[in-house]
Coordinates of C-alpha atoms and ligand atoms in Angstrom, one line a residue:
M1 CA -38.3 13.1 43.2
C2 CA -41.6 12.2 44.9
G3 CA -42.6 14.4 47.8
I4 CA -45.2 14.0 50.5
V5 CA -47.2 16.3 52.6
G6 CA -49.8 15.7 55.3
Y7 CA -51.8 18.1 57.5
I8 CA -54.0 17.7 60.5
G9 CA -55.4 20.6 62.5
Y10 CA -58.0 23.3 62.0
R11 CA -57.3 24.6 58.5
N12 CA -58.5 23.1 55.2
A13 CA -56.2 20.2 54.7
A14 CA -56.4 20.1 50.9
N15 CA -55.3 23.8 50.7
V16 CA -52.4 23.2 53.1
C17 CA -51.4 20.1 51.1
M18 CA -51.5 22.0 47.8
E19 CA -49.3 24.8 49.2
G20 CA -47.0 22.2 50.6
L21 CA -46.8 20.4 47.2
L22 CA -45.9 23.7 45.6
R23 CA -43.0 24.0 48.0
L24 CA -41.9 20.5 47.0
E25 CA -42.3 21.2 43.3
Y26 CA -38.6 21.8 43.0
R27 CA -37.9 18.1 43.8
G28 CA -39.3 17.2 40.4
Y29 CA -42.6 15.6 39.6
D30 CA -44.9 14.6 36.7
S31 CA -48.3 14.2 38.5
F32 CA -49.7 14.9 41.9
G33 CA -52.7 14.2 44.2
I34 CA -54.4 14.9 47.4
A35 CA -56.8 13.0 49.7
A36 CA -58.8 14.4 52.6
V37 CA -61.2 13.0 55.2
S38 CA -64.6 14.6 55.7
P39 CA -65.7 12.0 57.0
E40 CA -65.4 9.9 53.9
I41 CA -62.2 10.1 51.8
T42 CA -62.2 12.3 48.7
L43 CA -59.5 12.4 46.2
F44 CA -58.1 14.8 43.6
K45 CA -55.4 13.7 41.1
E46 CA -53.8 15.5 38.2
T47 CA -50.9 15.4 35.8
G48 CA -48.8 18.5 34.9
K49 CA -48.3 21.6 36.9
I50 CA -49.7 22.0 40.4
S51 CA -50.2 25.7 40.0
A52 CA -52.5 25.1 37.0
A53 CA -54.8 22.9 39.0
K54 CA -54.9 25.0 42.2
D55 CA -58.4 26.4 41.8
A56 CA -59.8 23.0 40.8
V57 CA -59.2 21.4 44.2
N58 CA -62.3 21.6 46.4
L59 CA -61.9 18.9 49.1
K60 CA -63.3 19.4 52.5
G61 CA -61.8 18.4 55.9
T62 CA -59.0 19.3 58.2
C63 CA -57.1 16.0 57.8
G64 CA -55.4 15.2 54.5
I65 CA -52.4 13.9 52.6
G66 CA -50.7 14.9 49.3
H67 CA -48.1 13.7 47.0
T68 CA -46.0 14.7 44.0
R69 CA -45.0 11.7 41.9
W70 CA -41.9 11.3 39.8
A71 CA -42.7 8.2 37.7
T72 CA -40.7 5.0 38.5
H73 CA -43.3 2.2 38.2
G74 CA -45.7 3.1 35.5
V75 CA -46.2 6.1 33.2
P76 CA -47.0 9.5 34.5
S77 CA -50.9 9.6 34.5
K78 CA -53.8 10.4 36.8
T79 CA -54.3 6.6 37.4
N80 CA -50.7 6.2 38.6
A81 CA -50.8 9.3 40.7
H82 CA -51.0 9.0 44.5
P83 CA -52.9 8.8 46.9
F84 CA -54.0 5.2 46.5
T85 CA -56.9 3.6 48.2
D86 CA -57.9 0.1 49.1
C87 CA -60.9 -1.7 47.5
T88 CA -63.4 0.0 49.8
G89 CA -62.0 3.5 49.3
K90 CA -61.8 3.9 53.0
I91 CA -58.0 4.0 53.4
A92 CA -55.7 6.3 51.5
V93 CA -51.9 6.2 51.3
V94 CA -49.1 8.4 49.9
H95 CA -45.7 6.9 49.6
N96 CA -42.2 8.1 48.8
G97 CA -39.6 5.4 48.0
I98 CA -39.8 2.0 46.3
I99 CA -41.4 -1.2 47.5
E100 CA -39.1 -3.8 45.9
N101 CA -41.2 -6.9 46.6
Y102 CA -44.4 -5.2 45.3
A103 CA -45.0 -7.6 42.4
E104 CA -45.1 -10.7 44.8
L105 CA -47.3 -8.8 47.3
K106 CA -49.6 -7.7 44.5
R107 CA -50.0 -11.3 43.1
E108 CA -50.8 -12.6 46.6
L109 CA -53.4 -9.8 47.2
Q110 CA -54.9 -10.4 43.7
N111 CA -55.3 -14.1 44.6
R112 CA -57.1 -13.0 47.8
G113 CA -59.6 -10.9 45.7
H114 CA -58.1 -7.4 45.7
T115 CA -58.4 -5.4 42.5
F116 CA -55.7 -2.9 41.4
V117 CA -56.1 0.2 39.2
S118 CA -52.5 1.4 38.8
E119 CA -49.1 0.1 37.6
T120 CA -47.4 1.4 40.8
D121 CA -45.6 -0.4 43.6
T122 CA -47.4 1.8 46.2
E123 CA -50.9 0.5 45.6
V124 CA -50.2 -2.7 47.5
I125 CA -49.9 -0.7 50.7
P126 CA -53.6 0.4 51.2
H127 CA -54.7 -3.1 50.2
L128 CA -52.4 -4.7 52.8
I129 CA -53.7 -2.2 55.4
E130 CA -57.3 -3.0 54.5
E131 CA -56.8 -6.6 55.4
Q132 CA -55.6 -5.7 58.9
Y133 CA -57.8 -2.7 59.7
A134 CA -60.4 -3.2 62.3
G135 CA -60.7 0.4 63.7
N136 CA -57.2 0.9 64.9
L137 CA -55.2 2.5 62.0
R138 CA -51.8 2.5 63.9
E139 CA -52.1 -1.2 64.7
A140 CA -53.0 -2.1 61.1
V141 CA -50.1 -0.1 59.7
S142 CA -47.6 -1.6 62.1
K143 CA -48.7 -5.1 61.1
I144 CA -48.1 -4.6 57.4
L145 CA -44.7 -2.7 57.6
P146 CA -42.7 -5.9 58.1
L147 CA -44.0 -7.2 54.8
L148 CA -42.5 -4.3 52.8
E149 CA -39.1 -4.6 51.4
G150 CA -37.4 -1.5 50.1
A151 CA -37.6 2.2 51.1
Y152 CA -40.6 4.1 52.2
A153 CA -42.0 7.2 53.9
I154 CA -45.8 6.7 54.0
L155 CA -48.7 8.7 55.3
V156 CA -52.0 6.9 55.8
I157 CA -55.5 8.2 56.6
A158 CA -58.8 6.4 57.0
E159 CA -62.5 7.2 56.6
G160 CA -64.3 8.5 59.7
T161 CA -61.0 9.2 61.6
Q162 CA -59.1 12.3 62.4
E163 CA -55.6 10.9 62.4
I164 CA -52.5 10.4 60.2
V165 CA -50.3 7.4 60.7
A166 CA -46.8 7.8 59.2
A167 CA -43.9 5.4 58.9
R168 CA -40.4 5.8 57.6
M169 CA -37.7 3.4 56.3
G170 CA -35.0 4.8 54.1
S171 CA -37.0 7.8 52.8
P172 CA -37.0 11.2 54.6
L173 CA -40.0 12.3 56.6
A174 CA -40.3 15.3 59.0
L175 CA -43.2 16.2 61.3
G176 CA -43.8 19.9 61.9
I177 CA -45.3 20.6 65.3
G178 CA -47.5 23.8 65.4
D179 CA -50.2 25.1 67.7
N180 CA -53.0 22.6 67.5
E181 CA -51.8 21.6 64.0
Y182 CA -49.2 19.2 62.5
V183 CA -47.6 19.1 59.1
F184 CA -45.8 16.1 57.7
A185 CA -43.4 16.6 54.7
S186 CA -40.5 15.1 52.9
D187 CA -38.4 18.1 53.9
G188 CA -38.7 21.2 56.0
L189 CA -39.9 23.6 53.2
P190 CA -43.7 23.0 53.4
I191 CA -43.5 23.1 57.2
L192 CA -41.9 26.6 57.4
D193 CA -45.2 28.4 56.8
Y194 CA -46.7 26.8 60.0
T195 CA -44.0 26.2 62.5
R196 CA -40.2 25.9 62.9
S197 CA -40.4 23.0 65.4
V198 CA -39.8 19.8 63.7
V199 CA -39.2 16.1 64.5
Y200 CA -37.2 14.1 61.9
L201 CA -38.5 10.5 62.0
E202 CA -35.8 7.8 62.0
D203 CA -35.8 4.6 60.0
G204 CA -38.2 2.2 61.7
D205 CA -40.3 4.9 63.3
L206 CA -44.1 5.0 63.2
A207 CA -46.0 8.1 64.1
E208 CA -49.6 8.6 65.0
V209 CA -50.9 12.2 64.9
T210 CA -54.3 13.5 65.9
P211 CA -55.5 17.1 66.5
A212 CA -54.8 16.4 70.2
G213 CA -51.1 15.5 69.8
Y214 CA -48.5 13.0 68.4
R215 CA -46.9 9.8 69.5
I216 CA -43.9 8.1 68.0
Y217 CA -43.2 4.4 68.2
H218 CA -40.1 2.3 67.4
D219 CA -40.1 -1.5 67.7
G220 CA -43.6 -1.3 69.2
E221 CA -42.5 1.0 72.1
E222 CA -43.5 4.6 72.4
I223 CA -40.4 6.8 72.3
V224 CA -39.4 10.5 72.4
R225 CA -37.6 12.0 69.4
K226 CA -35.8 15.3 69.7
V227 CA -37.6 18.4 68.5
S228 CA -35.3 20.5 66.2
T229 CA -35.7 24.0 65.0
L230 CA -35.8 24.7 61.3
E231 CA -33.1 27.3 60.6
W232 CA -34.5 28.5 57.2
D233 CA -37.0 31.3 56.8
A234 CA -40.2 31.1 54.8
A235 CA -38.9 34.1 52.8
D236 CA -35.9 32.1 51.7
V237 CA -38.2 29.8 49.6
R238 CA -39.8 32.7 47.7
K239 CA -38.4 34.2 44.4
G240 CA -38.1 37.6 46.0
G241 CA -38.7 39.6 42.7
F242 CA -36.3 37.5 40.6
A243 CA -37.5 35.9 37.4
H244 CA -36.3 32.4 38.5
Y245 CA -35.1 30.8 41.6
M246 CA -31.9 30.0 39.8
L247 CA -31.1 33.7 39.3
K248 CA -32.1 34.5 42.9
E249 CA -29.9 31.7 44.2
M250 CA -26.9 32.9 42.1
F251 CA -27.2 36.4 43.5
E252 CA -27.1 34.9 47.0
Q253 CA -23.7 33.5 46.4
P254 CA -21.6 36.3 48.0
E255 CA -23.5 35.9 51.3
V256 CA -23.5 32.1 51.1
F257 CA -19.8 31.9 50.4
S258 CA -19.0 34.1 53.5
N259 CA -21.5 32.4 55.8
T260 CA -20.1 29.0 54.9
V261 CA -16.4 30.0 55.3
N262 CA -17.2 31.5 58.7
S263 CA -19.2 28.5 59.9
I264 CA -16.4 26.1 59.1
A265 CA -13.8 28.4 60.6
E266 CA -15.8 28.6 63.8
N267 CA -16.1 24.8 64.2
P268 CA -12.8 23.4 62.9
S269 CA -12.6 20.4 65.3
P270 CA -13.9 17.6 62.9
L271 CA -11.1 18.6 60.5
C272 CA -8.4 17.2 62.7
R273 CA -9.1 13.8 61.3
L274 CA -8.3 15.0 57.8
R275 CA -4.9 16.3 58.9
D276 CA -3.9 12.7 59.9
A277 CA -5.5 11.0 57.0
R278 CA -3.4 8.7 54.8
S279 CA -5.8 9.2 52.0
V280 CA -9.2 10.7 51.5
T281 CA -12.0 9.5 49.2
I282 CA -14.9 11.7 48.4
V283 CA -18.2 10.3 47.2
A284 CA -20.7 12.6 45.5
C285 CA -22.9 13.0 42.4
G286 CA -23.3 15.8 39.8
T287 CA -22.5 19.3 40.9
S288 CA -21.4 18.0 44.3
A289 CA -18.9 15.8 42.6
N290 CA -17.6 18.7 40.6
A291 CA -17.1 20.8 43.7
S292 CA -15.4 17.8 45.3
N293 CA -12.9 17.7 42.4
V294 CA -11.9 21.3 43.3
F295 CA -11.3 20.0 46.8
A296 CA -9.3 17.0 45.7
Y297 CA -7.1 19.3 43.6
L298 CA -6.5 21.6 46.5
M299 CA -5.9 18.8 49.0
E300 CA -3.3 17.2 46.8
T301 CA -1.5 20.4 45.7
V302 CA -1.8 22.6 48.9
C303 CA -1.9 19.9 51.7
E304 CA -0.2 17.0 49.9
I305 CA -2.9 14.6 51.1
P306 CA -3.8 12.0 48.5
T307 CA -7.5 12.7 47.7
R308 CA -9.7 11.1 45.0
V309 CA -13.3 11.7 44.0
V310 CA -15.4 8.6 43.2
L311 CA -18.9 9.1 41.7
A312 CA -21.2 7.8 44.5
S313 CA -23.0 5.5 42.1
E314 CA -19.7 3.8 41.2
F315 CA -18.2 3.6 44.7
K316 CA -19.7 0.1 45.5
Y317 CA -17.6 -1.4 42.7
Y318 CA -14.3 -0.1 44.1
P319 CA -12.5 -1.4 47.2
T320 CA -12.4 1.0 50.1
P321 CA -8.8 1.6 51.1
K322 CA -8.1 0.6 54.8
N323 CA -7.9 3.6 57.2
D324 CA -9.3 5.8 54.5
V325 CA -11.4 8.9 55.3
V326 CA -14.5 8.9 53.2
I327 CA -16.4 12.2 52.8
A328 CA -19.9 12.2 51.3
V329 CA -20.9 15.5 49.7
S330 CA -24.5 16.3 48.9
Q331 CA -26.5 19.5 48.9
S332 CA -29.8 17.7 49.7
G333 CA -28.4 15.0 51.9
E334 CA -31.0 12.7 50.3
T335 CA -29.2 11.4 47.2
A336 CA -29.6 7.7 47.4
D337 CA -26.3 6.9 45.6
T338 CA -24.4 9.0 48.0
I339 CA -26.1 7.7 51.1
Y340 CA -25.5 4.1 50.0
A341 CA -21.8 4.8 49.2
L342 CA -21.3 6.3 52.7
K343 CA -23.1 3.3 54.3
I344 CA -20.7 0.9 52.5
A345 CA -17.7 3.0 53.6
R346 CA -18.8 2.9 57.2
E347 CA -19.4 -0.8 57.1
K348 CA -15.9 -1.3 55.8
G349 CA -14.4 0.6 58.7
A350 CA -13.7 4.0 57.0
K351 CA -13.9 7.2 59.1
T352 CA -16.9 9.0 57.6
F353 CA -17.8 12.6 57.2
C354 CA -20.5 14.3 55.3
L355 CA -20.9 17.8 53.9
T356 CA -24.5 18.7 53.3
N357 CA -26.8 21.7 53.2
V358 CA -29.8 20.2 54.9
L359 CA -30.0 19.9 58.7
G360 CA -31.2 16.4 59.8
S361 CA -31.1 15.0 56.2
S362 CA -30.7 11.2 55.8
L363 CA -27.0 11.5 55.0
T364 CA -26.3 13.0 58.4
R365 CA -27.8 9.9 60.0
V366 CA -25.4 7.6 58.2
S367 CA -22.3 9.7 58.8
E368 CA -20.2 9.8 61.9
T369 CA -19.5 13.5 61.6
T370 CA -21.4 16.2 59.7
L371 CA -20.3 19.5 58.4
Y372 CA -22.9 22.0 57.0
T373 CA -22.8 24.4 54.2
R374 CA -24.8 27.5 54.8
A375 CA -26.5 28.0 51.5
G376 CA -30.0 28.1 52.7
P377 CA -32.8 26.3 50.8
E378 CA -31.9 25.7 47.1
V379 CA -35.1 25.4 45.1
S380 CA -33.8 25.5 41.5
V381 CA -32.9 22.1 40.2
A382 CA -29.7 23.5 38.8
A383 CA -27.3 23.7 41.8
T384 CA -25.5 27.1 41.9
K385 CA -25.2 28.5 45.4
S386 CA -24.8 25.1 46.9
F387 CA -21.8 24.5 44.6
T388 CA -20.3 27.8 45.8
A389 CA -21.0 26.9 49.4
Q390 CA -19.4 23.5 49.0
V391 CA -16.3 25.1 47.5
A392 CA -16.3 27.7 50.3
A393 CA -16.3 24.9 52.9
F394 CA -13.6 23.0 51.1
M395 CA -11.4 26.1 50.7
E396 CA -11.7 26.9 54.4
I397 CA -10.9 23.2 55.3
V398 CA -7.8 23.3 53.1
N399 CA -7.0 26.8 54.5
I400 CA -7.1 25.4 58.1
I401 CA -5.2 22.2 57.4
S402 CA -2.5 24.2 55.5
G403 CA -2.1 26.8 58.1
G404 CA -3.7 29.6 56.2
K405 CA -2.4 29.1 52.6
L406 CA -5.8 30.0 51.0
E407 CA -6.5 33.0 53.2
G408 CA -5.8 35.4 50.3
A409 CA -8.0 33.5 47.8
V410 CA -10.9 33.4 50.2
V411 CA -10.7 37.2 50.6
E412 CA -10.4 37.7 46.8
I413 CA -13.6 35.7 46.2
Q414 CA -15.5 37.6 48.9
R415 CA -14.4 40.8 47.3
Y416 CA -15.1 40.1 43.7
L417 CA -18.1 37.7 43.6
P418 CA -20.7 40.6 43.5
E419 CA -18.8 42.2 40.6
V420 CA -18.7 39.0 38.6
L421 CA -22.5 38.5 39.0
D422 CA -22.8 41.6 36.9
C423 CA -21.0 40.0 34.0
D424 CA -22.4 40.6 30.5
V425 CA -22.7 37.3 28.7
D426 CA -25.1 38.4 26.0
K427 CA -22.6 38.0 23.1
A428 CA -21.6 34.6 24.4
V429 CA -25.3 33.6 24.5
E430 CA -25.7 34.6 20.9
L431 CA -22.7 32.5 20.0
V432 CA -23.8 29.3 21.8
K433 CA -27.5 29.2 21.8
D434 CA -28.1 27.7 18.4
A435 CA -25.4 25.1 18.7
S436 CA -26.3 21.4 19.1
T437 CA -23.0 20.6 20.8
L438 CA -20.7 22.6 23.1
L439 CA -17.3 21.6 24.5
Y440 CA -16.1 23.1 27.8
V441 CA -12.4 23.0 28.5
G442 CA -10.0 23.8 31.3
R443 CA -6.9 22.4 32.9
G444 CA -5.8 21.8 36.5
L445 CA -8.2 23.6 38.8
S446 CA -10.2 24.9 35.8
Y447 CA -11.0 21.4 34.7
P448 CA -13.7 20.7 37.3
I449 CA -15.1 24.2 36.6
A450 CA -15.4 23.2 32.9
L451 CA -17.2 20.0 33.9
E452 CA -19.6 22.1 36.1
G453 CA -20.1 24.7 33.4
A454 CA -21.1 22.0 30.9
L455 CA -23.4 20.3 33.4
K456 CA -25.2 23.5 34.1
M457 CA -25.6 24.3 30.4
K458 CA -26.9 20.9 29.4
E459 CA -29.4 20.5 32.2
I460 CA -31.2 23.8 31.8
S461 CA -30.7 24.7 28.1
Y462 CA -30.9 21.1 26.7
I463 CA -27.9 21.8 24.5
H464 CA -25.5 18.9 24.5
A465 CA -22.4 20.1 26.4
E466 CA -19.4 18.1 27.5
G467 CA -16.5 19.2 29.8
Y468 CA -13.0 18.1 28.9
A469 CA -9.5 18.5 30.3
A470 CA -8.2 20.7 27.5
G471 CA -5.3 18.4 26.8
E472 CA -7.7 15.5 26.0
L473 CA -9.3 17.2 23.0
K474 CA -6.6 16.0 20.6
H475 CA -7.2 12.4 21.8
G476 CA -10.6 12.2 20.2
P477 CA -13.0 15.2 20.7
F478 CA -11.0 17.2 18.1
A479 CA -13.0 15.2 15.5
L480 CA -16.1 17.1 16.7
L481 CA -14.6 20.5 16.1
S482 CA -16.0 22.7 13.3
E483 CA -17.4 26.2 12.9
K484 CA -20.7 24.7 14.3
T485 CA -19.1 23.5 17.6
P486 CA -18.4 26.4 19.9
V487 CA -15.8 25.8 22.7
V488 CA -16.1 27.5 26.0
A489 CA -12.7 27.7 27.7
V490 CA -11.4 28.8 31.1
C491 CA -8.0 30.3 30.7
L492 CA -6.5 31.9 33.8
S493 CA -2.9 32.7 34.8
G494 CA -1.0 30.0 36.7
I495 CA 0.9 26.9 35.7
T496 CA -1.8 25.9 33.1
Y497 CA -1.8 29.2 31.2
P498 CA 0.9 28.7 28.5
V499 CA -0.4 25.3 27.4
M500 CA -4.0 26.4 27.7
M501 CA -3.1 29.2 25.2
S502 CA -1.7 26.6 22.8
N503 CA -4.9 24.6 23.2
L504 CA -6.9 27.7 22.3
K505 CA -4.8 28.2 19.1
E506 CA -5.3 24.5 18.2
I507 CA -9.0 24.9 18.6
K508 CA -9.1 28.0 16.5
A509 CA -7.1 26.3 13.8
R510 CA -10.0 23.8 13.6
S511 CA -12.5 26.6 13.0
A512 CA -14.4 26.2 16.3
P513 CA -15.7 29.5 17.7
E514 CA -14.4 30.2 21.1
V515 CA -15.9 31.8 24.3
V516 CA -13.0 32.4 26.6
I517 CA -13.2 33.3 30.3
G518 CA -9.9 35.0 31.2
E519 CA -8.4 37.8 33.2
I520 CA -9.2 41.4 32.5
R521 CA -6.6 42.9 30.1
D522 CA -5.1 39.6 29.0
I523 CA -4.7 40.9 25.4
D524 CA -3.3 37.6 24.1
A525 CA -6.3 35.5 25.2
E526 CA -8.7 38.3 24.2
E527 CA -7.3 38.3 20.7
I528 CA -7.9 34.6 20.1
A529 CA -11.4 34.6 21.6
D530 CA -14.5 35.2 19.5
V531 CA -16.2 36.3 22.7
Y532 CA -14.1 37.2 25.7
L533 CA -15.6 37.2 29.2
P534 CA -13.1 38.9 31.5
I535 CA -12.9 38.4 35.3
P536 CA -10.8 40.4 37.8
K537 CA -7.1 39.5 38.0
V538 CA -6.8 37.4 41.1
S539 CA -5.1 34.2 42.3
E540 CA -5.8 31.1 40.2
T541 CA -7.8 29.5 43.1
A542 CA -10.1 32.5 43.4
G543 CA -10.2 33.0 39.6
V544 CA -11.7 29.6 38.9
I545 CA -14.5 30.2 41.4
L546 CA -15.3 33.5 39.8
A547 CA -15.2 31.8 36.4
S548 CA -17.7 29.2 37.6
V549 CA -20.2 32.0 38.3
V550 CA -19.7 33.4 34.8
L551 CA -20.5 29.9 33.5
Q552 CA -23.6 29.8 35.6
M553 CA -24.7 33.1 34.1
L554 CA -24.0 31.8 30.6
A555 CA -26.1 28.7 31.1
Y556 CA -28.9 30.7 32.8
K557 CA -29.1 33.4 30.1
T558 CA -28.9 30.8 27.3
A559 CA -31.8 28.8 28.9
V560 CA -33.8 32.0 29.2
A561 CA -33.1 32.8 25.5
L562 CA -34.3 29.3 24.5
D563 CA -37.3 29.6 26.8
T564 CA -36.8 26.4 28.7
D565 CA -38.2 25.7 32.1
V566 CA -35.1 27.0 33.9
D567 CA -36.0 26.0 37.5
M568 CA -37.5 22.7 36.7
P569 CA -35.8 21.2 33.7
R570 CA -37.5 18.3 32.0
N571 CA -36.8 14.8 33.3
L572 CA -34.8 16.0 36.3
A573 CA -35.4 16.0 40.0
K574 CA -33.8 18.1 42.7
S575 CA -33.4 15.2 45.2
V576 CA -32.5 11.9 43.5
T577 CA -33.8 9.4 46.0
V578 CA -33.5 6.3 44.0
E579 CA -30.2 4.5 43.1
Ligands
LIG601 O1 -28.2 16.9 46.5 P1 -26.9 16.4 45.9 O2 -25.8 17.4 45.9 O3 -26.5 15.0 46.4 O4 -27.3 16.2 44.3 C1 -26.4 15.7 43.4 C2 -26.8 15.9 42.0 O5 -28.1 15.3 41.7 C3 -27.0 17.4 41.7 O6 -25.8 18.1 42.0 C4 -27.3 17.6 40.2 O7 -26.2 17.3 39.4 C5 -27.7 19.1 40.0 N1 -29.0 19.2 39.4 C6 -26.8 19.8 39.1 O8 -27.2 21.1 38.9

């Protein structure tokens, strides 16, 4: 979703902001803009791809701000793109978040003579600042913040000054501290090219940055915030010779899996709470919810601890059981639904954990205890290595709680992941790529893998794909089956195997072509399948994770065959920061 960047120092601010916006592209956007001070404010706004407009930007000055917009209030257009200025054009603002009371503020400002050009909520902010500004930008911004209801991270610049004033309430904002230069950004990625030292602003913070230094204020008092070190490398956010970030990130999975298992194993203390838990609730969205369903299954079957997954956006409608442990799972740590769910859980007295991939993300501020996955930056909107990292963390947690019952599965995954990444899915791509609907099925531990496979396929190929527990097909979805409705099935040995084989025959009897992921040399399954995708013969727990990688490859290659925008699928954003 929206991303913001700001630069002040000795380089051309517009260039730094453009590079920064490119780093934030993965969050999803439909338009973008930049403002720089030199000494008056100049603006550049555009719709579409940032890379296409790179050479057209020619703004002077060493102090500037930039923004990628993901439309909420008003259509994607140049007029609705940030930065916004006041009536005089002397103050410019970029904003990430939503100002809930903007309509009321706008009416009041209009009554006082202000004119507006856009349909956005953000535009009220520069007009409010204009009314307070008398040469001290920090003072003016601090006066208007109490008027704003909702969430924001804002950056403000003013004509004739060399300073950026920033404020945060509910939307992420980090300040990179370099040598005589400072970079603001919604996350660490745009900062990495300049420095690894970063301060994460907290809700209610206001920062004032000039070429000479920075100050942070909270409740009107100057305070000191900890300087953290960004762990990721600038090289991690480049494609490194791969055609797409998604493919690169898939090939990082063997390393990511091992790094995450090791990091959980080295720091097992927070897990003690789970051992004593009467019940565990996990809140998550999308892929993180699918990984959480793998965890729930393992917690129930291996550890005998009742565990449920509630979609974070639905959690507020459910009662939180007393003495429950609530774990929020989120790659980005910025998903609004997940953060809100964890806040509610904490208010209701639950013990709270989070599992995230991003150090210092908003979720970590809400949670009592944080565990990290070690996936490194995930740029592609389609989550792949973060799923595998979450599963790695969950498997190691279950392994520790159960006294080592998943040790073997962990070793099998480490051994066979590189081999599975070489899988040949071309025939399967041919079978599915022209379908308008695909069904994905599995049972037991393979069910969340089917859900994840379908999610991956639909989001990057735009083919409608739904995941089902295979036993549910006859309760309705059978009506969809025909020779035009391919079914992708995960059929591995274990307690689900015999009945899964019956399901495959039932599907075949209804003429639906089948892509089956099964074990190598399973002649029976191979015979039923139209296309058979074999994986090594391993334990069921290891097998489903290997199968999930094959499903990622199937989705990826199908999307490439259909020539979609693999890394930035239409209408989607990497960080979903609105509820
Ligand atoms: O950052 P999060 O893990 O909280 O994100 C949750 C979902 O938005 C995310 O997993 C989404 O479903 C992915 N694009 C799927 O590939």
